[in-house]
Coordinates of C-alpha atoms in Angstrom, one line a residue:
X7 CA -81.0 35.0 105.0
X8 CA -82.4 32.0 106.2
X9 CA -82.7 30.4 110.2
X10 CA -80.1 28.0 111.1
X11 CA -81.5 25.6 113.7
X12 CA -79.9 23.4 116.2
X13 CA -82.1 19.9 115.8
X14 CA -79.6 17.9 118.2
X15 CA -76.3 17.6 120.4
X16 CA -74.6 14.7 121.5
X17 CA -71.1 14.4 123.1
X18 CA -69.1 11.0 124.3
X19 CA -68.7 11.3 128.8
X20 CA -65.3 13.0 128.7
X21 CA -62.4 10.1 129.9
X22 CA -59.5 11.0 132.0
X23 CA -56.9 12.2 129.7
X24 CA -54.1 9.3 130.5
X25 CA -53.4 5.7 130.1
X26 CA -55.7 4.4 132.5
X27 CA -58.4 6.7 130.7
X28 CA -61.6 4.3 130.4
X29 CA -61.3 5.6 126.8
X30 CA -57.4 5.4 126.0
X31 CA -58.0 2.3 123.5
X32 CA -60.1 4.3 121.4
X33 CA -58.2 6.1 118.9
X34 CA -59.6 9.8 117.4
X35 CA -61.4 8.5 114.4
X36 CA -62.7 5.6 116.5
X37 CA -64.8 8.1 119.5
X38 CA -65.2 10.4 116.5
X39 CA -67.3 7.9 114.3
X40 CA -68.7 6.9 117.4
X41 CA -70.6 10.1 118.0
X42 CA -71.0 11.1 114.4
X43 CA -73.1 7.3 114.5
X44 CA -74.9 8.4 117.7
X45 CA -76.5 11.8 115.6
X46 CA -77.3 9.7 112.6
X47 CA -78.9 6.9 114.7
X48 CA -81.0 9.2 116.8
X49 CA -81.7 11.8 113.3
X50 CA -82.8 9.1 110.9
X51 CA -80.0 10.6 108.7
X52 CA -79.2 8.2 105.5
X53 CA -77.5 8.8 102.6
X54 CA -76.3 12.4 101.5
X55 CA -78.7 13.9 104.6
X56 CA -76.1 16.9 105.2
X57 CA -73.7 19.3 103.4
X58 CA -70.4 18.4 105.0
X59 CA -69.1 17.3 108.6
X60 CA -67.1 20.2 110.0
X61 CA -64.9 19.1 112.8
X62 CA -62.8 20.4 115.1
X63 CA -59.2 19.5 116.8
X64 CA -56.5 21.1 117.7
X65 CA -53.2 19.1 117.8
X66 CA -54.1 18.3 114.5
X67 CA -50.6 15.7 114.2
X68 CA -50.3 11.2 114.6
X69 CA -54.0 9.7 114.5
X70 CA -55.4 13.5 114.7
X71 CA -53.4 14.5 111.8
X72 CA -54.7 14.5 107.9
X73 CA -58.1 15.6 107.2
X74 CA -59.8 14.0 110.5
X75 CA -63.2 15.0 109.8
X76 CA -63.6 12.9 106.5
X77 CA -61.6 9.8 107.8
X78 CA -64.5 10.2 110.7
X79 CA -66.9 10.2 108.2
X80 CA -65.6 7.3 106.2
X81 CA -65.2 5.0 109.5
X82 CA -68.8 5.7 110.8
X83 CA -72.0 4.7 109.0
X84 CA -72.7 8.0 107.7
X85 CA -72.9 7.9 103.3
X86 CA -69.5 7.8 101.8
X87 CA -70.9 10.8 99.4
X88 CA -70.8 13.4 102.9
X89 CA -67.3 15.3 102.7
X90 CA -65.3 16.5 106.2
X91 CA -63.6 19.6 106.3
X92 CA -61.2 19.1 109.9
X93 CA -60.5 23.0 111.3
X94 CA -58.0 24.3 114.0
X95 CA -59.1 27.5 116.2
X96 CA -57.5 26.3 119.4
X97 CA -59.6 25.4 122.2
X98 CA -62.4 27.1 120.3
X99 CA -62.5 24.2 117.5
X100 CA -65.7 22.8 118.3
X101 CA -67.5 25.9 118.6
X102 CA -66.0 27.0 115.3
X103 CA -67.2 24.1 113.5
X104 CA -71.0 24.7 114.8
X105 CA -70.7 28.4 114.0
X106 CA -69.0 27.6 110.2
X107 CA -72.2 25.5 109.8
X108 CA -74.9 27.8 110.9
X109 CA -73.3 30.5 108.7
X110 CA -73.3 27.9 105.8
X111 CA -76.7 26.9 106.3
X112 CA -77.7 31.0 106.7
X113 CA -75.9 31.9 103.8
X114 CA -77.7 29.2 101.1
X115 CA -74.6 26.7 101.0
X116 CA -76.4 23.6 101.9
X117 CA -79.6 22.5 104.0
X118 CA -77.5 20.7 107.2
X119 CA -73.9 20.2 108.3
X120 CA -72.7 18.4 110.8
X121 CA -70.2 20.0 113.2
X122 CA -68.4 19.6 116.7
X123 CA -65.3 18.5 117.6
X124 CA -62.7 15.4 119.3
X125 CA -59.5 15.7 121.1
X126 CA -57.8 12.3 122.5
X127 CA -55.3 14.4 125.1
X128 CA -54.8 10.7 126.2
X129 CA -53.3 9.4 123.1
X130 CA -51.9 13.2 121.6
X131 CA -49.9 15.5 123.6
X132 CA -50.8 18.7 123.6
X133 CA -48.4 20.6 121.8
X134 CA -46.4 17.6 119.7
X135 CA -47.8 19.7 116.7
X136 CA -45.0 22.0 117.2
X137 CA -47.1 25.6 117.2
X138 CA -45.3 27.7 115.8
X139 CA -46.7 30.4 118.1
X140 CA -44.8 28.7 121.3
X141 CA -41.6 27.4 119.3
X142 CA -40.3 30.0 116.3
X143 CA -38.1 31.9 117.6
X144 CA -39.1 35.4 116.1
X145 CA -42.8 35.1 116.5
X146 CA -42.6 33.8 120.1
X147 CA -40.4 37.2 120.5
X148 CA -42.5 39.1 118.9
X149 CA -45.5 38.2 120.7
X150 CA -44.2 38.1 124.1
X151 CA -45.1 34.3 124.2
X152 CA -46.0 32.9 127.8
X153 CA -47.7 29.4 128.2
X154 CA -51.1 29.4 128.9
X155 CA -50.7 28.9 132.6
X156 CA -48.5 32.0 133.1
X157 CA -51.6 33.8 131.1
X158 CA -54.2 32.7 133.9
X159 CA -51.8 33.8 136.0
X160 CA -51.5 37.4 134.8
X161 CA -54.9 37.7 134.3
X162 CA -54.8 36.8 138.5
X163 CA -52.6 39.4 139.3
X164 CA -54.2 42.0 136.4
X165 CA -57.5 41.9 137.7
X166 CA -57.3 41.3 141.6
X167 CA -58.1 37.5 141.4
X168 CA -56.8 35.6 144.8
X169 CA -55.8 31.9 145.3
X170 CA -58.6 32.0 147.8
X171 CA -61.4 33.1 144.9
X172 CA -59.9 30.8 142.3
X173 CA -60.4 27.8 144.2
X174 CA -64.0 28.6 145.8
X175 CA -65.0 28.9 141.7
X176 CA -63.3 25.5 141.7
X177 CA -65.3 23.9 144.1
X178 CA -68.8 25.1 143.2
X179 CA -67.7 23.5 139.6
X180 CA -67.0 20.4 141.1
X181 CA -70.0 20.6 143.2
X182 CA -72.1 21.9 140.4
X183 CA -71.1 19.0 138.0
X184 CA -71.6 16.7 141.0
X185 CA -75.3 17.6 141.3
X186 CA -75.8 17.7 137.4
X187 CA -75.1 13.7 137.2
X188 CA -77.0 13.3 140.5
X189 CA -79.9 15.2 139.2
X190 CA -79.6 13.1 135.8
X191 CA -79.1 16.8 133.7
X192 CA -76.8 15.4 130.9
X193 CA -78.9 12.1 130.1
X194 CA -80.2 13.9 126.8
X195 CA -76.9 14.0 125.7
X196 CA -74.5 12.2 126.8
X197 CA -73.9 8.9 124.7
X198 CA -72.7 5.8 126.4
X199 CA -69.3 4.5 124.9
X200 CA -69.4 0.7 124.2
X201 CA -66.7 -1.5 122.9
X202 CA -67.5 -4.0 119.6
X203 CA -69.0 -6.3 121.4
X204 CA -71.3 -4.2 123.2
X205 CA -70.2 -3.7 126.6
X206 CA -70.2 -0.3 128.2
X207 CA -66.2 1.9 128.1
X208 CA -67.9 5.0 129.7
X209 CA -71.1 6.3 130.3
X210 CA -70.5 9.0 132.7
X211 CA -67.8 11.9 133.2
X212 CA -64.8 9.9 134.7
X213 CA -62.4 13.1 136.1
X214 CA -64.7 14.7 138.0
X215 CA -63.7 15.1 141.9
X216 CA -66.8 15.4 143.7
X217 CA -65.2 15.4 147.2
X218 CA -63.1 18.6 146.6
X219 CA -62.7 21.5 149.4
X220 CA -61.0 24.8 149.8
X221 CA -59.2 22.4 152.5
X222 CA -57.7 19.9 148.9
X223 CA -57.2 22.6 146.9
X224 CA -54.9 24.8 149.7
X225 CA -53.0 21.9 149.4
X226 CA -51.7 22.0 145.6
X227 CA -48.4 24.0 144.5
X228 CA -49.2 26.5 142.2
X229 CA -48.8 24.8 138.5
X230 CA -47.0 27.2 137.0
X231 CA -45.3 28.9 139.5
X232 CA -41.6 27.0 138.4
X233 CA -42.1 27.8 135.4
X234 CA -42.1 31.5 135.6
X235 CA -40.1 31.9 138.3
X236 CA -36.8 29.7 137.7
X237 CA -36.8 27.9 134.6
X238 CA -37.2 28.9 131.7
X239 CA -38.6 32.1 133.4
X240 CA -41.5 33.3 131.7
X241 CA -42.4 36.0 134.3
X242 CA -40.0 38.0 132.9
X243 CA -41.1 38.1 129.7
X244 CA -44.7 38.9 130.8
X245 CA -43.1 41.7 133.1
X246 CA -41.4 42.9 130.1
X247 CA -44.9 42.7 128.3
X248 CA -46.8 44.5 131.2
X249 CA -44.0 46.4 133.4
X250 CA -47.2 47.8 135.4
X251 CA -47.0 44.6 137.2
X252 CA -44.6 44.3 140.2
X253 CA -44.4 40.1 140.4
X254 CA -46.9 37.2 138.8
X255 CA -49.4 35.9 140.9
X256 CA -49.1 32.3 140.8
X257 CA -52.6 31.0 142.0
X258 CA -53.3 28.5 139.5
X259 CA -53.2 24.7 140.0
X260 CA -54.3 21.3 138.9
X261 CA -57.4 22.0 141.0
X262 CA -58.8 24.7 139.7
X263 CA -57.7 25.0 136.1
X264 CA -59.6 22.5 133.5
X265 CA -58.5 18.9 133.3
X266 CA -57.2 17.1 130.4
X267 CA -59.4 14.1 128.9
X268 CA -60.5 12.8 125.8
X269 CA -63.5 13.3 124.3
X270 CA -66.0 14.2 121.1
X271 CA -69.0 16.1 120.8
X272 CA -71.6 16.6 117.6
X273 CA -74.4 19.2 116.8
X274 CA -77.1 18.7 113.9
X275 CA -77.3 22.2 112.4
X276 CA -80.2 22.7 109.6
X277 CA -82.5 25.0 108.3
X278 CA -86.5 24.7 108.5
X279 CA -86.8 22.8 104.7
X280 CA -84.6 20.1 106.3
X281 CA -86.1 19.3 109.7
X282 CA -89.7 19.2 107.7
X283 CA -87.9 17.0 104.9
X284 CA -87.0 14.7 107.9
X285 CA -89.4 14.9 110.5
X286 CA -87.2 16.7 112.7
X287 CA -88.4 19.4 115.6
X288 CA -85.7 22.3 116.0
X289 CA -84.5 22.5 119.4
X290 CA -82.5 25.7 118.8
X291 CA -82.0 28.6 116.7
X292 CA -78.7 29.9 116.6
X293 CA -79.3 33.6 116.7
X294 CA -75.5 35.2 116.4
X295 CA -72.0 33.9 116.5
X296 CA -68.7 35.8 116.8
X297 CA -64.9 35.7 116.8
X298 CA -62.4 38.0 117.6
X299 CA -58.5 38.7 118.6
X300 CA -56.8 40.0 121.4
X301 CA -53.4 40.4 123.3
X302 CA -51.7 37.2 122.5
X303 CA -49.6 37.2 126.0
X304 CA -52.3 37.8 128.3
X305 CA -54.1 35.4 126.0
X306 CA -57.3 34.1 127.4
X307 CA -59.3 37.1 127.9
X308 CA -61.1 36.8 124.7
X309 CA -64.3 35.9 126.4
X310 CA -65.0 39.0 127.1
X311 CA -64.5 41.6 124.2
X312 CA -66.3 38.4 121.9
X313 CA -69.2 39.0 124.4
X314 CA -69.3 42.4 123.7
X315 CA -69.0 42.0 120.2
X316 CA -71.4 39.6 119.8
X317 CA -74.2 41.5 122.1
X318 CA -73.3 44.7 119.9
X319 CA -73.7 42.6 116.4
X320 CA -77.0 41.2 117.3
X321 CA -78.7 44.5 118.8
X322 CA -78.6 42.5 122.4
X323 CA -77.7 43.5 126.1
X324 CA -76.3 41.6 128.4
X325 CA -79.1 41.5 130.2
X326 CA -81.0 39.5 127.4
X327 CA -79.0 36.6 128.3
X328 CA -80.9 34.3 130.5
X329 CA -77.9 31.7 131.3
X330 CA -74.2 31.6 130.1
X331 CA -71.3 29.1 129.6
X332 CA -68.0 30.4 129.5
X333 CA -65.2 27.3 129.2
X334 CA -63.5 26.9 132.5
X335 CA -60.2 26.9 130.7
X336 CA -58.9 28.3 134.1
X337 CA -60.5 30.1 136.9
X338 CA -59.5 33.2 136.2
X339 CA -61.0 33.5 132.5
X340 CA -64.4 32.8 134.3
X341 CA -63.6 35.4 137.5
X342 CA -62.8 38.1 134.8
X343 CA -65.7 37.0 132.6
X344 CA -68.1 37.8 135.8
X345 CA -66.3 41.0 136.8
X346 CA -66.3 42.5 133.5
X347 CA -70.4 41.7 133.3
X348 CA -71.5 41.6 137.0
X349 CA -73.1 38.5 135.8
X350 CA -74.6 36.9 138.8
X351 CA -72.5 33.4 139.3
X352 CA -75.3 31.5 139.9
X353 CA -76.5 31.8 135.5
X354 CA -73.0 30.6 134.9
X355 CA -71.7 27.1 134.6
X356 CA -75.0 25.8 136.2
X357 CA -74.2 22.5 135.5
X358 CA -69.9 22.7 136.6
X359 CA -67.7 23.3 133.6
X360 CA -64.3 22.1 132.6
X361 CA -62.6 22.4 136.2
X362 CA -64.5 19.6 137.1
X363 CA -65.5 17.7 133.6
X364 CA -62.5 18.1 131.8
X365 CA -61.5 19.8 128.5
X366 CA -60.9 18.2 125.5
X367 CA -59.6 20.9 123.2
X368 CA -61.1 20.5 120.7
X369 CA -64.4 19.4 121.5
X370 CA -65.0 21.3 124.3
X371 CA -66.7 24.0 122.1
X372 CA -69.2 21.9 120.8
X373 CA -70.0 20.3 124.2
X374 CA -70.7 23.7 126.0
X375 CA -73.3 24.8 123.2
X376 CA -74.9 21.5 123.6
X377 CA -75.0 22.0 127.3
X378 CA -76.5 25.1 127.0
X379 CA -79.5 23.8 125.4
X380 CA -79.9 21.1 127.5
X381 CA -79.9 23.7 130.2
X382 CA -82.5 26.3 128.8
X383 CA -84.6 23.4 128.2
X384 CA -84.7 22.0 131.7
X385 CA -85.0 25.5 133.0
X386 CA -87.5 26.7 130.7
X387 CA -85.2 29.9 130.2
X388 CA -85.1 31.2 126.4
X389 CA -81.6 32.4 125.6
X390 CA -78.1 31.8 126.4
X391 CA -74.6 32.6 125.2
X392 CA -71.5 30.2 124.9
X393 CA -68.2 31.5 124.9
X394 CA -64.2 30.3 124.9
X395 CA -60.8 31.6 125.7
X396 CA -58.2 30.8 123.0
X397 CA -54.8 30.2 122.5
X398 CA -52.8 32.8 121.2
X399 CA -55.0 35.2 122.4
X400 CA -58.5 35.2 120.4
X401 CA -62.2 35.1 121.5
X402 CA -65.1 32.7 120.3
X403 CA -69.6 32.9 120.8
X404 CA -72.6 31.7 120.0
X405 CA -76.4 32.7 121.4
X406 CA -79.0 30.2 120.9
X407 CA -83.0 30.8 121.1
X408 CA -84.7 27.9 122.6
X409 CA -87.3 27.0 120.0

């Protein structure tokens, strides 16, 4: 089986998620063939260069619906003979696309693919598609179906998680992402967003809070508190689910769980044949991916048995891994993600995570592998693992070499 190599990564600054997002105007395909330009510009790529563009999104209906990948494809400037397969794993898209790809390229099916990820959480609700998991009747029974919120939340009151450790993770993201921009950290990657007639959109993260204290966060109501609580009353069905557990402890808020924004993100996977056919150094070998699935109420603790899987599959310890990003979905998933490793905080998130950035669903995946590599780079550090939470309860990884 052959290498699958990482040769670049490039992501669009994530836009506040509304309609006074810098990058509302743009539709899906529009960022999309933005960034899908951005690789191909910076690559050389012309004509049939890769396999396929594999790309991620998961309220897949409106502008997002059809097969977004190829209507990407078609609107950039990449050759009208590449295909686009578009793929749904949840907030795990992205990083699903990448990992398809380096399995494809592993496996013989091709020399390069293109893969990441969009989500315009400005211009498509999350959850018009109607998931089936949150709306049919007899599988939302079945499975004991809570909103994601109410997850976080269990996984709080599961694991010993307080309001008071939630929001310090909070801050040090914010802080974290604050010093990252300062420092200049994401310039390698992050692609400036201009309109057609050349003028900057966005060139920078635009939700991130950099003046945010314990004292702000203390502040919030708990998000999801409502919800549980009085109507429709979804404690009782995780109660029912884990009867262990006396209440739900509601510690999660706007604050410290990740925001909603648009955004897109890209990663040029290829074997050895193909960077030497183009002139290309590998930045990145992609050494093992995984995937599993877990209890679909408590929901987001995927991060943790993928880990394990993923360090079991490749022969690896946890102690192998020199620097970790694990999607700030909410601040329990990282919490839980630290106690279930004593990882030492300060290799994860180095550069703030989706607390303070944002999370576009469906990119996100694809952005944290790219800032991974930026990361190892800068540091000089050789290995690090990426990992998401997922909707429904399921569990996404990758570990990358730096070459």
């Amino acid at each position: 089986m052959t290498d699958a190599f990482i040769y670049d990564a490039v992501r669009s600054p994530r836009g506040k998620g509304r309609p006074d997002g810098a990058l509302h105007e743009l539709t899906s395909v529009a960022l999309s063939a933005k960034i899908l330009d951005a690789i191909r510009l910076r690559n050389g790529l012309e004509g049939h260069a890769v396999e396929d563009v594999i790309w991620g999104n998961v309220t897949q209906v409106g502008e997002q619906g059809g097969c977004l990948a190829r209507s990407a494809v078609l609107a950039s400037g990449l050759d009208q003979s590449i295909p686009g397969l578009a793929i749904n794993r949840f907030c795990a898209s992205g990083m699903e696309a990448v990992n398809l790809a380096a399995n494809q390229v592993k496996g013989g099916a091709g020399q390069a693919y293109i893969a990441g990820g969009v989500e315009m959480m400005g211009r498509v609700a999350m959850g018009s598609d109607g998931a089936a998991i949150a709306v049919d009747p007899g599988l939302a029974m079945k499975t004991y179906f809570v909103p994601q919120g109410i997850s976080a939340d269990i996984i709080a009151t599961e694991y010993g998680f307080t309001r008071e450790m939630a929001d310090a993770l909070a801050v040090e993201s914010q802080e974290r992402a604050a010093a990252a921009w300062a420092d200049n950290r994401f310039a390698n990657s992050v692609v400036p967003i201009l309109d057609q007639n050349g003028l900057t959109i966005l060139d920078r993260d635009e939700y991130m809070r950099p003046g945010t204290d314990m004292a702000t966060l203390a502040a919030l109501r708990p998000a999801f508190k409502d919800m549980g609580e009085s109507m429709p009353g979804f404690d009782k069905i995780a109660l029912m689910k884990y009867p262990h557990l006396e209440r739900i402890n509601h510690i999660h808020h706007a604050g410290n769980s990740s925001g909603i924004v648009d955004g897109a993100a890209a990663v040029l996977i290829g074997n050895a044949e193909f960077g030497a056919a183009h002139g290309l150094k590998p930045r990145a070998r992609i050494r093992a991916t995984a995937k599993i699935g877990t209890d679909p109420t408590i929901m987001l603790t995927g991060p943790v048995p993928v880990t394990e899987k993923i360090l079991r599959d490749a022969g690896m310890a946890i102690g192998d891994i020199d620097l970790f990003e694990v999607n700030e979905a909410f601040a329990s998933v990282v919490l839980r993600f630290q106690q279930a490793f004593d990882v030492d905080p300060a290799l994860v998130n180095v550069n703030g995570g989706s607390i303070a950035l944002g999370h576009p669903l469906g990119a996100t995946g694809a952005i944290i592998i790219g800032t991974l590599l930026d990361e190892l780079e800068r540091s000089g550090k050789s290995v690090g693992l990426a990992t998401l939470c997922i909707a429904s309860g399921m569990g996404a990884a990758t570990i990358i070499e730096r070459m």
